[in-house]
Amino acid sequence: MKTPIVLVLATFNQAHKRMNVLYHNYAKSIGISDAAFWLLYSLYEKGCPCTQTELCEIWFFVPQTINSALKSLEKQGLITLSLVPNSKKNKQFFFTKMGEQLVKEKIVPLVQAEEKSFLRLSEQEREVLLGITQKHIKILEEEINRIL
């Protein structure tokens, strides 16, 4: 007998929530908010400098969330902000020495753990996981847009 789709969806959604909790707990353990964590993570991945607009596009955050996280990180002395050349409004961010140290000690090991966990899947499993996840998100987005 097949498992009812509602149970499959519940298990699927719980798995996503569990992954979110892993990252939330990690961010909390290093004393920063989820948004600040993802901001540091993405600045590390993308490389500095980076703008608020770029971060919003990459991580699907609303500008207010990124702005709040940036202010918090700046207040903690982890990043500095400066105007993009030839811009009166757009700012770019750079790590301070303290920010670079935090990234080296806390973000880099997490990225390495992610890489190790992903590499424990076969190449075929990785391709299938990414392909199906992207396909599911696209279809879900279509279905949600139909009911809006």
mmCIF file of N, CA and C in Angstrom:
data_model
loop_
_atom_site.group_PDB
_atom_site.id
_atom_site.type_symbol
_atom_site.label_atom_id
_atom_site.label_comp_id
_atom_site.label_asym_id
_atom_site.label_seq_id
_atom_site.Cartn_x
_atom_site.Cartn_y
_atom_site.Cartn_z
ATOM 1 N N MET A 1 0.843 -1.181 0.000
ATOM 2 C CA MET A 1 0.000 0.000 0.000
ATOM 3 C C MET A 1 0.893 1.251 0.000
ATOM 4 N N LYS A 2 0.545 2.212 -0.839
ATOM 5 C CA LYS A 2 1.315 3.440 -0.940
ATOM 6 C C LYS A 2 1.048 4.350 0.254
ATOM 7 N N THR A 3 2.088 5.110 0.630
ATOM 8 C CA THR A 3 1.945 6.076 1.713
ATOM 9 C C THR A 3 1.147 7.269 1.194
ATOM 10 N N PRO A 4 0.144 7.707 1.959
ATOM 11 C CA PRO A 4 -0.628 8.876 1.515
ATOM 12 C C PRO A 4 0.289 10.086 1.308
ATOM 13 N N ILE A 5 0.010 10.849 0.252
ATOM 14 C CA ILE A 5 0.864 11.978 -0.114
ATOM 15 C C ILE A 5 1.015 12.972 1.032
ATOM 16 N N VAL A 6 -0.019 13.147 1.836
ATOM 17 C CA VAL A 6 0.062 14.101 2.941
ATOM 18 C C VAL A 6 1.145 13.697 3.941
ATOM 19 N N LEU A 7 1.357 12.403 4.148
ATOM 20 C CA LEU A 7 2.416 11.933 5.047
ATOM 21 C C LEU A 7 3.799 12.121 4.423
ATOM 22 N N VAL A 8 3.876 11.901 3.122
ATOM 23 C CA VAL A 8 5.139 12.116 2.418
ATOM 24 C C VAL A 8 5.518 13.597 2.500
ATOM 25 N N LEU A 9 4.534 14.475 2.261
ATOM 26 C CA LEU A 9 4.792 15.917 2.335
ATOM 27 C C LEU A 9 5.188 16.344 3.745
ATOM 28 N N ALA A 10 4.543 15.784 4.741
ATOM 29 C CA ALA A 10 4.880 16.116 6.134
ATOM 30 C C ALA A 10 6.327 15.723 6.422
ATOM 31 N N THR A 11 6.732 14.548 6.011
ATOM 32 C CA THR A 11 8.104 14.075 6.219
ATOM 33 C C THR A 11 9.094 14.966 5.470
ATOM 34 N N PHE A 12 8.744 15.319 4.241
ATOM 35 C CA PHE A 12 9.585 16.184 3.422
ATOM 36 C C PHE A 12 9.752 17.552 4.088
ATOM 37 N N ASN A 13 8.660 18.149 4.518
ATOM 38 C CA ASN A 13 8.704 19.464 5.161
ATOM 39 C C ASN A 13 9.442 19.417 6.496
ATOM 40 N N GLN A 14 9.288 18.323 7.230
ATOM 41 C CA GLN A 14 10.011 18.169 8.491
ATOM 42 C C GLN A 14 11.515 18.073 8.242
ATOM 43 N N ALA A 15 11.899 17.424 7.164
ATOM 44 C CA ALA A 15 13.321 17.320 6.821
ATOM 45 C C ALA A 15 13.894 18.703 6.523
ATOM 46 N N HIS A 16 13.151 19.513 5.780
ATOM 47 C CA HIS A 16 13.609 20.880 5.503
ATOM 48 C C HIS A 16 13.695 21.704 6.776
ATOM 49 N N LYS A 17 12.703 21.544 7.636
ATOM 50 C CA LYS A 17 12.704 22.267 8.906
ATOM 51 C C LYS A 17 13.900 21.834 9.752
ATOM 52 N N ARG A 18 14.196 20.551 9.760
ATOM 53 C CA ARG A 18 15.344 20.053 10.526
ATOM 54 C C ARG A 18 16.638 20.681 10.024
ATOM 55 N N MET A 19 16.781 20.812 8.700
ATOM 56 C CA MET A 19 17.977 21.442 8.153
ATOM 57 C C MET A 19 18.039 22.908 8.582
ATOM 58 N N ASN A 20 16.904 23.598 8.537
ATOM 59 C CA ASN A 20 16.869 24.993 8.983
ATOM 60 C C ASN A 20 17.265 25.116 10.451
ATOM 61 N N VAL A 21 16.810 24.176 11.266
ATOM 62 C CA VAL A 21 17.142 24.186 12.694
ATOM 63 C C VAL A 21 18.643 23.960 12.894
ATOM 64 N N LEU A 22 19.250 23.107 12.082
ATOM 65 C CA LEU A 22 20.701 22.892 12.176
ATOM 66 C C LEU A 22 21.454 24.212 11.978
ATOM 67 N N TYR A 23 21.077 24.949 10.949
ATOM 68 C CA TYR A 23 21.739 26.219 10.680
ATOM 69 C C TYR A 23 21.397 27.267 11.747
ATOM 70 N N HIS A 24 20.145 27.292 12.188
ATOM 71 C CA HIS A 24 19.733 28.235 13.232
ATOM 72 C C HIS A 24 20.548 27.987 14.510
ATOM 73 N N ASN A 25 20.650 26.730 14.913
ATOM 74 C CA ASN A 25 21.400 26.402 16.128
ATOM 75 C C ASN A 25 22.880 26.744 15.986
ATOM 76 N N TYR A 26 23.414 26.557 14.802
ATOM 77 C CA TYR A 26 24.814 26.906 14.573
ATOM 78 C C TYR A 26 25.012 28.410 14.704
ATOM 79 N N ALA A 27 24.134 29.182 14.067
ATOM 80 C CA ALA A 27 24.214 30.648 14.156
ATOM 81 C C ALA A 27 24.111 31.097 15.610
ATOM 82 N N LYS A 28 23.169 30.515 16.324
ATOM 83 C CA LYS A 28 22.959 30.859 17.735
ATOM 84 C C LYS A 28 24.214 30.527 18.550
ATOM 85 N N SER A 29 24.847 29.396 18.253
ATOM 86 C CA SER A 29 26.038 28.973 19.012
ATOM 87 C C SER A 29 27.218 29.937 18.841
ATOM 88 N N ILE A 30 27.221 30.687 17.729
ATOM 89 C CA ILE A 30 28.307 31.648 17.524
ATOM 90 C C ILE A 30 27.836 33.075 17.808
ATOM 91 N N GLY A 31 26.622 33.205 18.358
ATOM 92 C CA GLY A 31 26.150 34.486 18.860
ATOM 93 C C GLY A 31 25.624 35.467 17.835
ATOM 94 N N ILE A 32 25.111 34.944 16.719
ATOM 95 C CA ILE A 32 24.553 35.842 15.707
ATOM 96 C C ILE A 32 23.183 35.348 15.254
ATOM 97 N N SER A 33 22.417 36.237 14.639
ATOM 98 C CA SER A 33 21.090 35.883 14.128
ATOM 99 C C SER A 33 21.228 35.025 12.878
ATOM 100 N N ASP A 34 20.118 34.406 12.496
ATOM 101 C CA ASP A 34 20.113 33.604 11.263
ATOM 102 C C ASP A 34 20.495 34.463 10.060
ATOM 103 N N ALA A 35 19.887 35.644 9.972
ATOM 104 C CA ALA A 35 20.165 36.529 8.828
ATOM 105 C C ALA A 35 21.633 36.941 8.817
ATOM 106 N N ALA A 36 22.187 37.268 9.981
ATOM 107 C CA ALA A 36 23.599 37.646 10.056
ATOM 108 C C ALA A 36 24.490 36.462 9.659
ATOM 109 N N PHE A 37 24.107 35.265 10.089
ATOM 110 C CA PHE A 37 24.856 34.067 9.715
ATOM 111 C C PHE A 37 24.884 33.904 8.202
ATOM 112 N N TRP A 38 23.697 33.968 7.554
ATOM 113 C CA TRP A 38 23.626 33.776 6.108
ATOM 114 C C TRP A 38 24.336 34.901 5.368
ATOM 115 N N LEU A 39 24.332 36.082 5.958
ATOM 116 C CA LEU A 39 25.048 37.193 5.352
ATOM 117 C C LEU A 39 26.550 36.916 5.374
ATOM 118 N N LEU A 40 27.082 36.512 6.531
ATOM 119 C CA LEU A 40 28.510 36.178 6.618
ATOM 120 C C LEU A 40 28.851 35.017 5.687
ATOM 121 N N TYR A 41 27.991 34.017 5.684
ATOM 122 C CA TYR A 41 28.179 32.831 4.842
ATOM 123 C C TYR A 41 28.260 33.244 3.375
ATOM 124 N N SER A 42 27.305 34.068 2.946
ATOM 125 C CA SER A 42 27.271 34.447 1.537
ATOM 126 C C SER A 42 28.407 35.397 1.180
ATOM 127 N N LEU A 43 28.801 36.281 2.110
ATOM 128 C CA LEU A 43 29.956 37.140 1.851
ATOM 129 C C LEU A 43 31.220 36.290 1.685
ATOM 130 N N TYR A 44 31.330 35.246 2.505
ATOM 131 C CA TYR A 44 32.475 34.345 2.383
ATOM 132 C C TYR A 44 32.443 33.631 1.031
ATOM 133 N N GLU A 45 31.281 33.082 0.679
ATOM 134 C CA GLU A 45 31.151 32.337 -0.574
ATOM 135 C C GLU A 45 31.378 33.210 -1.799
ATOM 136 N N LYS A 46 30.741 34.372 -1.806
ATOM 137 C CA LYS A 46 30.805 35.260 -2.962
ATOM 138 C C LYS A 46 32.109 36.030 -2.994
ATOM 139 N N GLY A 47 32.597 36.334 -1.819
ATOM 140 C CA GLY A 47 33.784 37.173 -1.719
ATOM 141 C C GLY A 47 33.376 38.628 -1.572
ATOM 142 N N CYS A 48 34.166 39.372 -0.850
ATOM 143 C CA CYS A 48 33.896 40.790 -0.637
ATOM 144 C C CYS A 48 34.565 41.572 -1.746
ATOM 145 N N PRO A 49 34.102 42.747 -2.081
ATOM 146 C CA PRO A 49 32.918 43.384 -1.516
ATOM 147 C C PRO A 49 31.641 42.832 -2.128
ATOM 148 N N CYS A 50 30.561 43.116 -1.463
ATOM 149 C CA CYS A 50 29.253 42.662 -1.906
ATOM 150 C C CYS A 50 28.253 43.747 -1.525
ATOM 151 N N THR A 51 27.168 43.880 -2.289
ATOM 152 C CA THR A 51 26.169 44.900 -1.970
ATOM 153 C C THR A 51 24.924 44.254 -1.375
ATOM 154 N N GLN A 52 24.110 45.082 -0.733
ATOM 155 C CA GLN A 52 22.855 44.618 -0.149
ATOM 156 C C GLN A 52 21.954 44.030 -1.224
ATOM 157 N N THR A 53 21.896 44.661 -2.368
ATOM 158 C CA THR A 53 21.063 44.179 -3.471
ATOM 159 C C THR A 53 21.491 42.782 -3.901
ATOM 160 N N GLU A 54 22.793 42.576 -4.028
ATOM 161 C CA GLU A 54 23.299 41.254 -4.426
ATOM 162 C C GLU A 54 22.903 40.192 -3.401
ATOM 163 N N LEU A 55 23.030 40.517 -2.122
ATOM 164 C CA LEU A 55 22.680 39.547 -1.079
ATOM 165 C C LEU A 55 21.194 39.216 -1.090
ATOM 166 N N CYS A 56 20.363 40.211 -1.313
ATOM 167 C CA CYS A 56 18.921 39.967 -1.382
ATOM 168 C C CYS A 56 18.582 39.032 -2.540
ATOM 169 N N GLU A 57 19.245 39.237 -3.665
ATOM 170 C CA GLU A 57 19.003 38.395 -4.836
ATOM 171 C C GLU A 57 19.496 36.969 -4.616
ATOM 172 N N ILE A 58 20.656 36.824 -3.987
ATOM 173 C CA ILE A 58 21.258 35.505 -3.777
ATOM 174 C C ILE A 58 20.460 34.673 -2.778
ATOM 175 N N TRP A 59 20.062 35.290 -1.658
ATOM 176 C CA TRP A 59 19.467 34.553 -0.543
ATOM 177 C C TRP A 59 17.979 34.792 -0.350
ATOM 178 N N PHE A 60 17.353 35.562 -1.224
ATOM 179 C CA PHE A 60 15.906 35.789 -1.181
ATOM 180 C C PHE A 60 15.450 36.454 0.121
ATOM 181 N N PHE A 61 16.311 37.295 0.670
ATOM 182 C CA PHE A 61 15.941 38.074 1.846
ATOM 183 C C PHE A 61 15.320 39.385 1.400
ATOM 184 N N VAL A 62 14.445 39.928 2.223
ATOM 185 C CA VAL A 62 13.927 41.266 1.964
ATOM 186 C C VAL A 62 14.997 42.264 2.415
ATOM 187 N N PRO A 63 15.071 43.421 1.782
ATOM 188 C CA PRO A 63 16.115 44.396 2.130
ATOM 189 C C PRO A 63 16.152 44.763 3.611
ATOM 190 N N GLN A 64 15.001 44.845 4.261
ATOM 191 C CA GLN A 64 14.977 45.211 5.682
ATOM 192 C C GLN A 64 15.726 44.190 6.532
ATOM 193 N N THR A 65 15.587 42.917 6.201
ATOM 194 C CA THR A 65 16.264 41.855 6.955
ATOM 195 C C THR A 65 17.778 41.976 6.791
ATOM 196 N N ILE A 66 18.217 42.170 5.557
ATOM 197 C CA ILE A 66 19.649 42.318 5.291
ATOM 198 C C ILE A 66 20.173 43.578 5.971
ATOM 199 N N ASN A 67 19.411 44.663 5.877
ATOM 200 C CA ASN A 67 19.831 45.923 6.487
ATOM 201 C C ASN A 67 20.012 45.764 7.992
ATOM 202 N N SER A 68 19.070 45.094 8.634
ATOM 203 C CA SER A 68 19.156 44.838 10.077
ATOM 204 C C SER A 68 20.387 44.009 10.414
ATOM 205 N N ALA A 69 20.601 42.954 9.660
ATOM 206 C CA ALA A 69 21.758 42.078 9.897
ATOM 207 C C ALA A 69 23.062 42.847 9.678
ATOM 208 N N LEU A 70 23.093 43.668 8.650
ATOM 209 C CA LEU A 70 24.294 44.458 8.375
ATOM 210 C C LEU A 70 24.606 45.411 9.522
ATOM 211 N N LYS A 71 23.586 46.074 10.014
ATOM 212 C CA LYS A 71 23.780 47.001 11.134
ATOM 213 C C LYS A 71 24.302 46.259 12.360
ATOM 214 N N SER A 72 23.749 45.083 12.608
ATOM 215 C CA SER A 72 24.187 44.280 13.742
ATOM 216 C C SER A 72 25.650 43.860 13.584
ATOM 217 N N LEU A 73 26.004 43.377 12.408
ATOM 218 C CA LEU A 73 27.386 42.942 12.156
ATOM 219 C C LEU A 73 28.357 44.117 12.206
ATOM 220 N N GLU A 74 27.910 45.266 11.727
ATOM 221 C CA GLU A 74 28.759 46.461 11.785
ATOM 222 C C GLU A 74 28.961 46.886 13.245
ATOM 223 N N LYS A 75 27.876 46.845 14.022
ATOM 224 C CA LYS A 75 27.942 47.205 15.440
ATOM 225 C C LYS A 75 28.890 46.267 16.200
ATOM 226 N N GLN A 76 28.909 44.988 15.803
ATOM 227 C CA GLN A 76 29.792 44.009 16.439
ATOM 228 C C GLN A 76 31.234 44.111 15.935
ATOM 229 N N GLY A 77 31.456 44.983 14.951
ATOM 230 C CA GLY A 77 32.801 45.172 14.420
ATOM 231 C C GLY A 77 33.251 44.093 13.450
ATOM 232 N N LEU A 78 32.286 43.385 12.834
ATOM 233 C CA LEU A 78 32.631 42.288 11.942
ATOM 234 C C LEU A 78 32.707 42.702 10.474
ATOM 235 N N ILE A 79 32.009 43.783 10.116
ATOM 236 C CA ILE A 79 32.049 44.300 8.749
ATOM 237 C C ILE A 79 32.132 45.814 8.782
ATOM 238 N N THR A 80 32.544 46.362 7.665
ATOM 239 C CA THR A 80 32.476 47.812 7.458
ATOM 240 C C THR A 80 31.668 48.047 6.191
ATOM 241 N N LEU A 81 31.029 49.195 6.135
ATOM 242 C CA LEU A 81 30.211 49.560 4.982
ATOM 243 C C LEU A 81 30.826 50.777 4.311
ATOM 244 N N SER A 82 30.747 50.818 2.996
ATOM 245 C CA SER A 82 31.173 52.019 2.274
ATOM 246 C C SER A 82 30.336 52.139 1.011
ATOM 247 N N LEU A 83 30.183 53.357 0.538
ATOM 248 C CA LEU A 83 29.406 53.586 -0.678
ATOM 249 C C LEU A 83 30.107 52.958 -1.879
ATOM 250 N N VAL A 84 29.302 52.380 -2.759
ATOM 251 C CA VAL A 84 29.826 51.861 -4.021
ATOM 252 C C VAL A 84 30.322 53.078 -4.814
ATOM 253 N N PRO A 85 31.477 52.971 -5.448
ATOM 254 C CA PRO A 85 31.960 54.099 -6.250
ATOM 255 C C PRO A 85 30.885 54.589 -7.229
ATOM 256 N N ASN A 86 30.754 55.889 -7.345
ATOM 257 C CA ASN A 86 29.775 56.539 -8.223
ATOM 258 C C ASN A 86 28.332 56.273 -7.835
ATOM 259 N N SER A 87 28.081 55.991 -6.557
ATOM 260 C CA SER A 87 26.728 55.767 -6.064
ATOM 261 C C SER A 87 26.508 56.641 -4.841
ATOM 262 N N LYS A 88 25.281 57.138 -4.709
ATOM 263 C CA LYS A 88 24.942 57.955 -3.546
ATOM 264 C C LYS A 88 24.188 57.143 -2.499
ATOM 265 N N LYS A 89 23.779 55.938 -2.855
ATOM 266 C CA LYS A 89 22.928 55.148 -1.967
ATOM 267 C C LYS A 89 23.430 53.726 -1.742
ATOM 268 N N ASN A 90 23.895 53.070 -2.787
ATOM 269 C CA ASN A 90 24.260 51.658 -2.731
ATOM 270 C C ASN A 90 25.567 51.464 -1.954
ATOM 271 N N LYS A 91 25.517 50.577 -0.947
ATOM 272 C CA LYS A 91 26.700 50.331 -0.121
ATOM 273 C C LYS A 91 27.231 48.928 -0.372
ATOM 274 N N GLN A 92 28.532 48.810 -0.189
ATOM 275 C CA GLN A 92 29.178 47.495 -0.250
ATOM 276 C C GLN A 92 29.790 47.201 1.110
ATOM 277 N N PHE A 93 29.977 45.926 1.393
ATOM 278 C CA PHE A 93 30.457 45.506 2.705
ATOM 279 C C PHE A 93 31.790 44.810 2.556
ATOM 280 N N PHE A 94 32.582 44.979 3.591
ATOM 281 C CA PHE A 94 33.889 44.341 3.673
ATOM 282 C C PHE A 94 34.035 43.749 5.066
ATOM 283 N N PHE A 95 34.754 42.635 5.177
ATOM 284 C CA PHE A 95 35.068 42.085 6.487
ATOM 285 C C PHE A 95 36.114 42.955 7.169
ATOM 286 N N THR A 96 35.955 43.130 8.463
ATOM 287 C CA THR A 96 37.030 43.709 9.269
ATOM 288 C C THR A 96 37.976 42.558 9.603
ATOM 289 N N LYS A 97 39.088 42.858 10.259
ATOM 290 C CA LYS A 97 39.999 41.788 10.705
ATOM 291 C C LYS A 97 39.258 40.829 11.629
ATOM 292 N N MET A 98 38.424 41.396 12.530
ATOM 293 C CA MET A 98 37.654 40.560 13.449
ATOM 294 C C MET A 98 36.641 39.701 12.684
ATOM 295 N N GLY A 99 36.030 40.285 11.645
ATOM 296 C CA GLY A 99 35.093 39.535 10.816
ATOM 297 C C GLY A 99 35.778 38.414 10.065
ATOM 298 N N GLU A 100 36.946 38.706 9.525
ATOM 299 C CA GLU A 100 37.723 37.672 8.824
ATOM 300 C C GLU A 100 38.065 36.525 9.765
ATOM 301 N N GLN A 101 38.397 36.862 11.005
ATOM 302 C CA GLN A 101 38.745 35.839 11.992
ATOM 303 C C GLN A 101 37.534 34.968 12.323
ATOM 304 N N LEU A 102 36.369 35.600 12.516
ATOM 305 C CA LEU A 102 35.146 34.842 12.800
ATOM 306 C C LEU A 102 34.813 33.913 11.643
ATOM 307 N N VAL A 103 34.921 34.418 10.439
ATOM 308 C CA VAL A 103 34.639 33.590 9.258
ATOM 309 C C VAL A 103 35.613 32.417 9.200
ATOM 310 N N LYS A 104 36.874 32.696 9.445
ATOM 311 C CA LYS A 104 37.897 31.636 9.414
ATOM 312 C C LYS A 104 37.612 30.563 10.463
ATOM 313 N N GLU A 105 37.205 30.992 11.663
ATOM 314 C CA GLU A 105 36.996 30.048 12.766
ATOM 315 C C GLU A 105 35.633 29.359 12.750
ATOM 316 N N LYS A 106 34.600 30.030 12.215
ATOM 317 C CA LYS A 106 33.237 29.493 12.353
ATOM 318 C C LYS A 106 32.519 29.200 11.033
ATOM 319 N N ILE A 107 32.717 30.022 10.024
ATOM 320 C CA ILE A 107 32.007 29.811 8.756
ATOM 321 C C ILE A 107 32.740 28.788 7.895
ATOM 322 N N VAL A 108 34.048 28.940 7.775
ATOM 323 C CA VAL A 108 34.827 28.009 6.945
ATOM 324 C C VAL A 108 34.657 26.558 7.411
ATOM 325 N N PRO A 109 34.756 26.254 8.721
ATOM 326 C CA PRO A 109 34.551 24.862 9.140
ATOM 327 C C PRO A 109 33.139 24.341 8.814
ATOM 328 N N LEU A 110 32.146 25.213 8.893
ATOM 329 C CA LEU A 110 30.790 24.783 8.543
ATOM 330 C C LEU A 110 30.698 24.475 7.053
ATOM 331 N N VAL A 111 31.260 25.338 6.218
ATOM 332 C CA VAL A 111 31.258 25.096 4.776
ATOM 333 C C VAL A 111 31.981 23.786 4.478
ATOM 334 N N GLN A 112 33.074 23.535 5.167
ATOM 335 C CA GLN A 112 33.806 22.284 4.964
ATOM 336 C C GLN A 112 32.960 21.078 5.387
ATOM 337 N N ALA A 113 32.197 21.221 6.476
ATOM 338 C CA ALA A 113 31.310 20.137 6.911
ATOM 339 C C ALA A 113 30.224 19.890 5.865
ATOM 340 N N GLU A 114 29.692 20.969 5.297
ATOM 341 C CA GLU A 114 28.691 20.827 4.233
ATOM 342 C C GLU A 114 29.283 20.085 3.034
ATOM 343 N N GLU A 115 30.482 20.502 2.656
ATOM 344 C CA GLU A 115 31.142 19.858 1.512
ATOM 345 C C GLU A 115 31.366 18.377 1.777
ATOM 346 N N LYS A 116 31.866 18.058 2.969
ATOM 347 C CA LYS A 116 32.104 16.651 3.317
ATOM 348 C C LYS A 116 30.814 15.850 3.279
ATOM 349 N N SER A 117 29.743 16.434 3.838
ATOM 350 C CA SER A 117 28.469 15.702 3.860
ATOM 351 C C SER A 117 27.946 15.482 2.443
ATOM 352 N N PHE A 118 28.115 16.479 1.587
ATOM 353 C CA PHE A 118 27.642 16.354 0.209
ATOM 354 C C PHE A 118 28.477 15.344 -0.555
ATOM 355 N N LEU A 119 29.778 15.341 -0.292
ATOM 356 C CA LEU A 119 30.659 14.406 -0.987
ATOM 357 C C LEU A 119 30.470 12.957 -0.525
ATOM 358 N N ARG A 120 29.800 12.779 0.599
ATOM 359 C CA ARG A 120 29.489 11.415 1.047
ATOM 360 C C ARG A 120 28.347 10.820 0.233
ATOM 361 N N LEU A 121 27.668 11.662 -0.532
ATOM 362 C CA LEU A 121 26.694 11.176 -1.503
ATOM 363 C C LEU A 121 27.451 10.889 -2.792
ATOM 364 N N SER A 122 26.969 9.938 -3.558
ATOM 365 C CA SER A 122 27.616 9.676 -4.843
ATOM 366 C C SER A 122 27.338 10.851 -5.783
ATOM 367 N N GLU A 123 28.124 10.946 -6.838
ATOM 368 C CA GLU A 123 27.920 12.016 -7.816
ATOM 369 C C GLU A 123 26.503 11.945 -8.387
ATOM 370 N N GLN A 124 26.030 10.746 -8.645
ATOM 371 C CA GLN A 124 24.669 10.574 -9.168
ATOM 372 C C GLN A 124 23.630 11.035 -8.140
ATOM 373 N N GLU A 125 23.841 10.688 -6.869
ATOM 374 C CA GLU A 125 22.907 11.130 -5.827
ATOM 375 C C GLU A 125 22.878 12.650 -5.716
ATOM 376 N N ARG A 126 24.043 13.275 -5.808
ATOM 377 C CA ARG A 126 24.108 14.744 -5.744
ATOM 378 C C ARG A 126 23.343 15.369 -6.900
ATOM 379 N N GLU A 127 23.556 14.858 -8.095
ATOM 380 C CA GLU A 127 22.866 15.380 -9.277
ATOM 381 C C GLU A 127 21.359 15.197 -9.164
ATOM 382 N N VAL A 128 20.941 14.011 -8.715
ATOM 383 C CA VAL A 128 19.509 13.734 -8.568
ATOM 384 C C VAL A 128 18.906 14.647 -7.497
ATOM 385 N N LEU A 129 19.586 14.774 -6.362
ATOM 386 C CA LEU A 129 19.095 15.617 -5.278
ATOM 387 C C LEU A 129 18.886 17.053 -5.751
ATOM 388 N N LEU A 130 19.890 17.624 -6.386
ATOM 389 C CA LEU A 130 19.784 19.004 -6.868
ATOM 390 C C LEU A 130 18.722 19.141 -7.952
ATOM 391 N N GLY A 131 18.720 18.228 -8.891
ATOM 392 C CA GLY A 131 17.754 18.293 -9.993
ATOM 393 C C GLY A 131 16.317 18.200 -9.515
ATOM 394 N N ILE A 132 16.042 17.241 -8.675
ATOM 395 C CA ILE A 132 14.672 17.053 -8.182
ATOM 396 C C ILE A 132 14.269 18.215 -7.281
ATOM 397 N N THR A 133 15.180 18.691 -6.440
ATOM 398 C CA THR A 133 14.861 19.813 -5.560
ATOM 399 C C THR A 133 14.518 21.048 -6.384
ATOM 400 N N GLN A 134 15.333 21.357 -7.388
ATOM 401 C CA GLN A 134 15.053 22.516 -8.232
ATOM 402 C C GLN A 134 13.738 22.352 -8.994
ATOM 403 N N LYS A 135 13.482 21.159 -9.487
ATOM 404 C CA LYS A 135 12.228 20.903 -10.207
ATOM 405 C C LYS A 135 11.038 21.060 -9.265
ATOM 406 N N HIS A 136 11.141 20.515 -8.065
ATOM 407 C CA HIS A 136 10.036 20.604 -7.109
ATOM 408 C C HIS A 136 9.754 22.060 -6.744
ATOM 409 N N ILE A 137 10.792 22.844 -6.514
ATOM 410 C CA ILE A 137 10.604 24.254 -6.165
ATOM 411 C C ILE A 137 9.910 24.998 -7.297
ATOM 412 N N LYS A 138 10.308 24.743 -8.517
ATOM 413 C CA LYS A 138 9.697 25.407 -9.679
ATOM 414 C C LYS A 138 8.210 25.046 -9.769
ATOM 415 N N ILE A 139 7.898 23.777 -9.608
ATOM 416 C CA ILE A 139 6.502 23.337 -9.697
ATOM 417 C C ILE A 139 5.691 23.887 -8.529
ATOM 418 N N LEU A 140 6.255 23.867 -7.342
ATOM 419 C CA LEU A 140 5.559 24.414 -6.178
ATOM 420 C C LEU A 140 5.283 25.897 -6.366
ATOM 421 N N GLU A 141 6.257 26.618 -6.891
ATOM 422 C CA GLU A 141 6.068 28.043 -7.155
ATOM 423 C C GLU A 141 4.908 28.260 -8.136
ATOM 424 N N GLU A 142 4.842 27.450 -9.183
ATOM 425 C CA GLU A 142 3.733 27.535 -10.150
ATOM 426 C C GLU A 142 2.397 27.285 -9.464
ATOM 427 N N GLU A 143 2.349 26.248 -8.625
ATOM 428 C CA GLU A 143 1.087 25.906 -7.939
ATOM 429 C C GLU A 143 0.670 27.001 -6.968
ATOM 430 N N ILE A 144 1.632 27.565 -6.246
ATOM 431 C CA ILE A 144 1.298 28.646 -5.311
ATOM 432 C C ILE A 144 0.808 29.874 -6.077
ATOM 433 N N ASN A 145 1.454 30.176 -7.203
ATOM 434 C CA ASN A 145 1.017 31.322 -8.013
ATOM 435 C C ASN A 145 -0.403 31.121 -8.548
ATOM 436 N N ARG A 146 -0.806 29.895 -8.782
ATOM 437 C CA ARG A 146 -2.169 29.614 -9.256
ATOM 438 C C ARG A 146 -3.217 29.944 -8.190
ATOM 439 N N ILE A 147 -2.860 29.779 -6.926
ATOM 440 C CA ILE A 147 -3.862 30.011 -5.873
ATOM 441 C C ILE A 147 -3.822 31.432 -5.317
ATOM 442 N N LEU A 148 -2.838 32.209 -5.717
ATOM 443 C CA LEU A 148 -2.750 33.604 -5.238
ATOM 444 C C LEU A 148 -3.713 34.508 -5.970
#
